[in-house]
PDB file of C-alpha atoms in Angstrom:
ATOM      1  CA  MET A   1     -72.393 -28.596 156.600  1.00 70.00           C
ATOM      2  CA  LYS A   2     -75.100 -26.312 158.503  1.00 77.00           C
ATOM      3  CA  LYS A   3     -72.372 -25.708 160.821  1.00 77.00           C
ATOM      4  CA  HIS A   4     -69.791 -25.141 158.215  1.00 73.00           C
ATOM      5  CA  LEU A   5     -72.404 -22.067 156.614  1.00 77.00           C
ATOM      6  CA  PHE A   6     -73.549 -21.033 159.621  1.00 75.00           C
ATOM      7  CA  TRP A   7     -69.247 -20.030 161.301  1.00 76.00           C
ATOM      8  CA  PHE A   8     -69.061 -19.356 157.232  1.00 74.00           C
ATOM      9  CA  LEU A   9     -71.825 -16.496 157.709  1.00 73.00           C
ATOM     10  CA  VAL A  10     -71.019 -15.328 161.089  1.00 69.00           C
ATOM     11  CA  ALA A  11     -66.561 -14.699 159.673  1.00 70.00           C
ATOM     12  CA  VAL A  12     -69.218 -12.806 156.802  1.00 70.00           C
ATOM     13  CA  VAL A  13     -71.363 -11.235 158.919  1.00 70.00           C
ATOM     14  CA  ALA A  14     -67.757 -10.182 161.626  1.00 70.00           C
ATOM     15  CA  GLY A  15     -65.940  -8.704 158.418  1.00 71.00           C
ATOM     16  CA  VAL A  16     -68.198  -6.394 157.091  1.00 69.00           C
ATOM     17  CA  MET A  17     -68.670  -5.009 160.610  1.00 71.00           C
ATOM     18  CA  ALA A  18     -65.033  -4.426 161.084  1.00 66.00           C
ATOM     19  CA  HIS A  19     -64.753  -3.445 157.876  1.00 64.00           C
ATOM     20  CA  SER A  20     -68.059  -0.750 158.085  1.00 66.00           C
ATOM     21  CA  ALA A  21     -66.170   0.089 161.462  1.00 61.00           C
ATOM     22  CA  PHE A  22     -63.409   1.349 160.144  1.00 57.00           C
ATOM     23  CA  ALA A  23     -64.294   2.658 157.144  1.00 58.00           C
ATOM     24  CA  LEU A  24     -66.941   5.155 158.791  1.00 55.00           C
ATOM     25  CA  PHE A  25     -64.936   6.468 161.595  1.00 54.00           C
ATOM     26  CA  VAL A  26     -60.667   5.719 161.789  1.00 55.00           C
ATOM     27  CA  PRO A  27     -60.762   8.312 159.181  1.00 62.00           C
ATOM     28  CA  GLY A  28     -62.391  11.151 161.621  1.00 61.00           C
ATOM     29  CA  TRP A  29     -60.000   9.964 164.239  1.00 64.00           C
ATOM     30  CA  TRP A  30     -57.334  10.240 162.195  1.00 69.00           C
ATOM     31  CA  PHE A  31     -58.144  13.778 161.209  1.00 73.00           C
ATOM     32  CA  SER A  32     -59.000  15.029 164.887  1.00 74.00           C
ATOM     33  CA  ARG A  33     -55.542  13.813 165.172  1.00 82.00           C
ATOM     34  CA  GLU A  34     -54.118  15.764 162.395  1.00 80.00           C
ATOM     35  CA  VAL A  35     -56.382  18.788 163.760  1.00 79.00           C
ATOM     36  CA  ARG A  36     -54.692  18.813 167.683  1.00 83.00           C
ATOM     37  CA  GLN A  37     -50.554  18.250 166.190  1.00 84.00           C
ATOM     38  CA  LEU A  38     -51.718  21.324 163.760  1.00 81.00           C
ATOM     39  CA  ALA A  39     -52.910  23.269 166.996  1.00 80.00           C
ATOM     40  CA  ARG A  40     -49.627  21.534 169.025  1.00 86.00           C
ATOM     41  CA  GLU A  41     -47.530  23.282 166.093  1.00 87.00           C
ATOM     42  CA  HIS A  42     -49.167  26.249 165.064  1.00 85.00           C
ATOM     43  CA  GLY A  43     -51.580  27.419 168.013  1.00 86.00           C
ATOM     44  CA  LYS A  44     -55.245  28.073 167.600  1.00 88.00           C
ATOM     45  CA  ASN A  45     -57.295  30.732 166.251  1.00 91.00           C
ATOM     46  CA  SER A  46     -54.331  31.426 163.483  1.00 90.00           C
ATOM     47  CA  PHE A  47     -54.005  31.257 160.190  1.00 94.00           C
ATOM     48  CA  PHE A  48     -50.740  29.691 158.430  1.00 93.00           C
ATOM     49  CA  ILE A  49     -49.607  27.334 154.794  1.00 94.00           C
ATOM     50  CA  LEU A  50     -49.101  24.627 155.463  1.00 91.00           C
ATOM     51  CA  SER A  51     -45.854  22.857 154.198  1.00 89.00           C
ATOM     52  CA  PRO A  52     -45.628  20.573 151.013  1.00 88.00           C
ATOM     53  CA  GLU A  53     -44.550  17.892 153.755  1.00 88.00           C
ATOM     54  CA  GLU A  54     -47.922  18.507 155.889  1.00 88.00           C
ATOM     55  CA  GLN A  55     -50.220  19.474 152.968  1.00 87.00           C
ATOM     56  CA  ALA A  56     -49.484  15.664 151.383  1.00 87.00           C
ATOM     57  CA  LYS A  57     -50.030  14.268 155.473  1.00 86.00           C
ATOM     58  CA  LEU A  58     -53.204  15.515 155.591  1.00 85.00           C
ATOM     59  CA  PHE A  59     -55.013  16.510 152.141  1.00 85.00           C
ATOM     60  CA  PRO A  60     -52.913  13.566 150.080  1.00 85.00           C
ATOM     61  CA  GLY A  61     -55.433  13.506 146.936  1.00 84.00           C
ATOM     62  CA  LEU A  62     -53.942  17.634 146.795  1.00 82.00           C
ATOM     63  CA  PRO A  63     -51.297  18.274 144.018  1.00 81.00           C
ATOM     64  CA  ARG A  64     -48.844  19.368 145.885  1.00 77.00           C
ATOM     65  CA  PHE A  65     -48.000  22.500 143.677  1.00 80.00           C
ATOM     66  CA  GLY A  66     -50.259  24.006 145.382  1.00 88.00           C
ATOM     67  CA  VAL A  67     -50.658  26.126 148.145  1.00 93.00           C
ATOM     68  CA  THR A  68     -52.920  24.906 150.809  1.00 92.00           C
ATOM     69  CA  GLY A  69     -54.133  27.735 154.043  1.00 94.00           C
ATOM     70  CA  VAL A  70     -55.420  26.506 157.305  1.00 93.00           C
ATOM     71  CA  CYS A  71     -57.249  28.408 160.127  1.00 93.00           C
ATOM     72  CA  VAL A  72     -57.331  25.506 162.954  1.00 93.00           C
ATOM     73  CA  PHE A  73     -60.003  27.324 164.760  1.00 93.00           C
ATOM     74  CA  ASP A  74     -61.706  26.113 168.174  1.00 91.00           C
ATOM     75  CA  VAL A  75     -65.127  28.446 169.264  1.00 92.00           C
ATOM     76  CA  ALA A  76     -65.300  26.440 172.094  1.00 90.00           C
ATOM     77  CA  LYS A  77     -64.554  29.593 174.516  1.00 89.00           C
ATOM     78  CA  GLY A  78     -66.474  31.851 171.532  1.00 90.00           C
ATOM     79  CA  ASN A  79     -66.981  33.053 167.690  1.00 92.00           C
ATOM     80  CA  VAL A  80     -63.705  32.772 165.712  1.00 94.00           C
ATOM     81  CA  THR A  81     -63.601  34.974 162.600  1.00 94.00           C
ATOM     82  CA  PHE A  82     -61.979  33.881 159.447  1.00 94.00           C
ATOM     83  CA  ALA A  83     -60.764  36.732 156.895  1.00 94.00           C
ATOM     84  CA  ALA A  84     -59.446  35.965 153.605  1.00 93.00           C
ATOM     85  CA  ASP A  85     -57.520  37.711 151.526  1.00 93.00           C
ATOM     86  CA  LEU A  86     -56.839  35.540 148.025  1.00 93.00           C
ATOM     87  CA  PRO A  87     -55.023  36.223 144.888  1.00 91.00           C
ATOM     88  CA  ASP A  88     -57.192  36.220 141.907  1.00 91.00           C
ATOM     89  CA  GLY A  89     -57.661  33.399 140.040  1.00 90.00           C
ATOM     90  CA  PHE A  90     -59.109  29.531 141.451  1.00 92.00           C
ATOM     91  CA  TRP A  91     -59.368  28.518 144.572  1.00 94.00           C
ATOM     92  CA  ILE A  92     -61.707  27.342 146.802  1.00 92.00           C
ATOM     93  CA  THR A  93     -62.384  27.525 150.909  1.00 93.00           C
ATOM     94  CA  THR A  94     -64.162  24.403 153.287  1.00 93.00           C
ATOM     95  CA  ILE A  95     -64.458  25.039 156.603  1.00 94.00           C
ATOM     96  CA  TYR A  96     -64.204  20.905 158.067  1.00 92.00           C
ATOM     97  CA  THR A  97     -65.161  19.897 161.143  1.00 91.00           C
ATOM     98  CA  ASP A  98     -62.370  17.707 163.897  1.00 87.00           C
ATOM     99  CA  LYS A  99     -64.118  14.570 162.727  1.00 87.00           C
ATOM    100  CA  ALA A 100     -63.297  15.550 159.219  1.00 87.00           C
ATOM    101  CA  GLU A 101     -67.090  16.528 158.593  1.00 90.00           C
ATOM    102  CA  ALA A 102     -67.013  19.048 155.376  1.00 91.00           C
ATOM    103  CA  ILE A 103     -69.799  21.606 156.604  1.00 92.00           C
ATOM    104  CA  TYR A 104     -69.528  24.285 154.158  1.00 92.00           C
ATOM    105  CA  SER A 105     -67.403  25.501 151.268  1.00 92.00           C
ATOM    106  CA  VAL A 106     -66.632  28.308 148.834  1.00 92.00           C
ATOM    107  CA  ASN A 107     -65.043  28.800 145.689  1.00 92.00           C
ATOM    108  CA  ASN A 108     -64.161  31.827 143.446  1.00 92.00           C
ATOM    109  CA  ARG A 109     -66.736  32.075 141.426  1.00 91.00           C
ATOM    110  CA  GLN A 110     -69.880  31.108 143.763  1.00 90.00           C
ATOM    111  CA  SER A 111     -68.253  33.549 146.282  1.00 86.00           C
ATOM    112  CA  GLY A 112     -67.557  36.833 143.712  1.00 88.00           C
ATOM    113  CA  ALA A 113     -65.168  38.383 145.535  1.00 89.00           C
ATOM    114  CA  ASN A 114     -61.210  37.269 146.832  1.00 90.00           C
ATOM    115  CA  SER A 115     -61.941  39.021 149.956  1.00 91.00           C
ATOM    116  CA  PHE A 116     -64.346  37.818 152.554  1.00 92.00           C
ATOM    117  CA  THR A 117     -65.294  36.994 155.839  1.00 92.00           C
ATOM    118  CA  VAL A 118     -66.470  33.922 157.883  1.00 91.00           C
ATOM    119  CA  SER A 119     -67.716  33.841 161.351  1.00 91.00           C
ATOM    120  CA  LEU A 120     -67.854  30.313 163.148  1.00 91.00           C
ATOM    121  CA  SER A 121     -69.331  29.529 165.774  1.00 90.00           C
ATOM    122  CA  ARG A 122     -70.993  26.285 168.047  1.00 89.00           C
ATOM    123  CA  ALA A 123     -73.612  25.768 166.425  1.00 85.00           C
ATOM    124  CA  PRO A 124     -76.632  25.324 169.478  1.00 79.00           C
ATOM    125  CA  GLY A 125     -77.114  22.518 170.860  1.00 73.00           C
ATOM    126  CA  LEU A 126     -81.268  20.795 171.115  1.00 67.00           C
ATOM    127  CA  ILE A 127     -81.934  22.739 173.976  1.00 69.00           C
ATOM    128  CA  GLU A 128     -80.744  26.120 173.271  1.00 65.00           C
ATOM    129  CA  GLN A 129     -82.865  25.708 169.137  1.00 61.00           C
ATOM    130  CA  VAL A 130     -85.518  24.807 171.707  1.00 66.00           C
ATOM    131  CA  ILE A 131     -85.211  27.568 173.962  1.00 67.00           C
ATOM    132  CA  LYS A 132     -84.404  30.478 170.986  1.00 65.00           C
ATOM    133  CA  ALA A 133     -87.148  29.126 169.213  1.00 63.00           C
ATOM    134  CA  THR A 134     -89.220  30.679 171.929  1.00 64.00           C
ATOM    135  CA  GLU A 135     -87.558  33.722 172.767  1.00 62.00           C
ATOM    136  CA  LYS A 136     -88.479  36.955 170.491  1.00 55.00           C
ATOM    137  CA  GLU A 137     -85.964  37.424 167.997  1.00 52.00           C
ATOM    138  CA  ALA A 138     -83.988  40.379 168.830  1.00 50.00           C
ATOM    139  CA  ILE A 139     -81.709  42.824 166.276  1.00 46.00           C
ATOM    140  CA  ALA A 140     -79.469  40.595 164.352  1.00 48.00           C
ATOM    141  CA  GLU A 141     -75.504  41.874 164.584  1.00 49.00           C
ATOM    142  CA  ILE A 142     -74.582  43.638 161.630  1.00 46.00           C
ATOM    143  CA  ASP A 143     -73.709  40.854 158.575  1.00 48.00           C
ATOM    144  CA  SER A 144     -69.795  40.693 158.621  1.00 51.00           C
ATOM    145  CA  GLY A 145     -70.050  38.194 156.248  1.00 72.00           C
ATOM    146  CA  TRP A 146     -70.952  34.467 155.885  1.00 85.00           C
ATOM    147  CA  THR A 147     -71.737  32.481 159.558  1.00 88.00           C
ATOM    148  CA  VAL A 148     -70.738  28.634 159.717  1.00 91.00           C
ATOM    149  CA  ASN A 149     -72.482  27.717 162.127  1.00 91.00           C
ATOM    150  CA  SER A 150     -70.228  24.122 163.504  1.00 90.00           C
ATOM    151  CA  PRO A 151     -71.605  21.200 165.369  1.00 91.00           C
ATOM    152  CA  GLU A 152     -68.171  20.273 166.378  1.00 90.00           C
ATOM    153  CA  PRO A 153     -66.004  22.706 168.956  1.00 90.00           C
ATOM    154  CA  ARG A 154     -62.750  22.479 166.710  1.00 90.00           C
ATOM    155  CA  GLY A 155     -62.226  22.256 163.939  1.00 92.00           C
ATOM    156  CA  LEU A 156     -59.903  23.262 159.664  1.00 92.00           C
ATOM    157  CA  ALA A 157     -61.455  26.584 158.033  1.00 93.00           C
ATOM    158  CA  VAL A 158     -59.151  25.506 154.658  1.00 93.00           C
ATOM    159  CA  VAL A 159     -57.780  27.757 151.370  1.00 94.00           C
ATOM    160  CA  TRP A 160     -56.436  25.893 148.714  1.00 93.00           C
ATOM    161  CA  TYR A 161     -54.896  27.683 145.977  1.00 93.00           C
ATOM    162  CA  PRO A 162     -54.105  25.618 143.077  1.00 91.00           C
ATOM    163  CA  THR A 163     -50.501  26.797 141.127  1.00 88.00           C
ATOM    164  CA  PRO A 164     -49.154  25.437 137.528  1.00 82.00           C
ATOM    165  CA  GLU A 165     -45.843  25.007 138.326  1.00 81.00           C
ATOM    166  CA  ILE A 166     -43.637  24.541 141.930  1.00 79.00           C
ATOM    167  CA  GLY A 167     -41.919  27.527 140.845  1.00 82.00           C
ATOM    168  CA  LEU A 168     -44.989  30.352 141.456  1.00 85.00           C
ATOM    169  CA  ARG A 169     -45.853  28.448 144.619  1.00 86.00           C
ATOM    170  CA  THR A 170     -43.953  30.331 146.859  1.00 88.00           C
ATOM    171  CA  LEU A 171     -45.511  33.554 145.551  1.00 90.00           C
ATOM    172  CA  ALA A 172     -49.028  32.550 145.670  1.00 90.00           C
ATOM    173  CA  ALA A 173     -48.716  31.988 149.497  1.00 92.00           C
ATOM    174  CA  GLN A 174     -47.214  34.915 149.921  1.00 93.00           C
ATOM    175  CA  GLN A 175     -50.655  35.945 148.890  1.00 93.00           C
ATOM    176  CA  VAL A 176     -52.673  33.595 150.510  1.00 93.00           C
ATOM    177  CA  ALA A 177     -50.766  34.341 153.674  1.00 94.00           C
ATOM    178  CA  ARG A 178     -52.292  37.802 153.807  1.00 95.00           C
ATOM    179  CA  SER A 179     -55.916  35.655 155.178  1.00 95.00           C
ATOM    180  CA  ARG A 180     -56.109  35.983 158.998  1.00 94.00           C
ATOM    181  CA  CYS A 181     -58.485  33.876 161.370  1.00 93.00           C
ATOM    182  CA  THR A 182     -59.036  35.263 165.127  1.00 91.00           C
ATOM    183  CA  ALA A 183     -60.781  34.735 168.415  1.00 87.00           C
ATOM    184  CA  GLY A 184     -63.844  36.655 168.389  1.00 79.00           C
ATOM    185  CA  PRO A 185     -66.437  38.173 165.965  1.00 72.00           C
ATOM    186  CA  ALA A 186     -65.293  40.809 163.186  1.00 61.00           C
ATOM    187  CA  GLY A 187     -64.245  43.581 163.875  1.00 56.00           C
ATOM    188  CA  GLU A 188     -62.658  43.207 166.979  1.00 53.00           C
ATOM    189  CA  GLY A 189     -58.763  41.855 167.571  1.00 47.00           C
TER     190      GLY A 189
END
């Protein structure tokens, strides 16, 4: 009886560990794979509108009538500027690392404007933080909007704009497509 109980407990622990590993690591790995695929197809540091099929694959929980615009950013070699120019109405912008970690989110009511700029950069490592803490503070650059530091070199800046019916998707996509994503700080490029 004790032998059966032991193996039952081993099986339960192994099952919990396998489930935990799957639940914790597979979504990030899958999202990272999709980010790399989008970068190959559409390029890095550029803004584009996802097709309904791409949207359903990457964000299956979003209604298909909506418009999803993304910037696949890469801050490994320097800052990236995301300049949003969105139509009136409800929208939400979320910035993800390529491991599917949401690091910033804002909607139309929180921002107070349909046009804004987000400067994306790599978050400093521990040693860089210590060095910066000991240096005298330099004069800050001109503020061009919000600044988001990504712990990962790659990620997605995502704009989602819902439409009440499929017929309005094309018009909304044209308006959301006015947004830009470029390498370098705001004002360059």
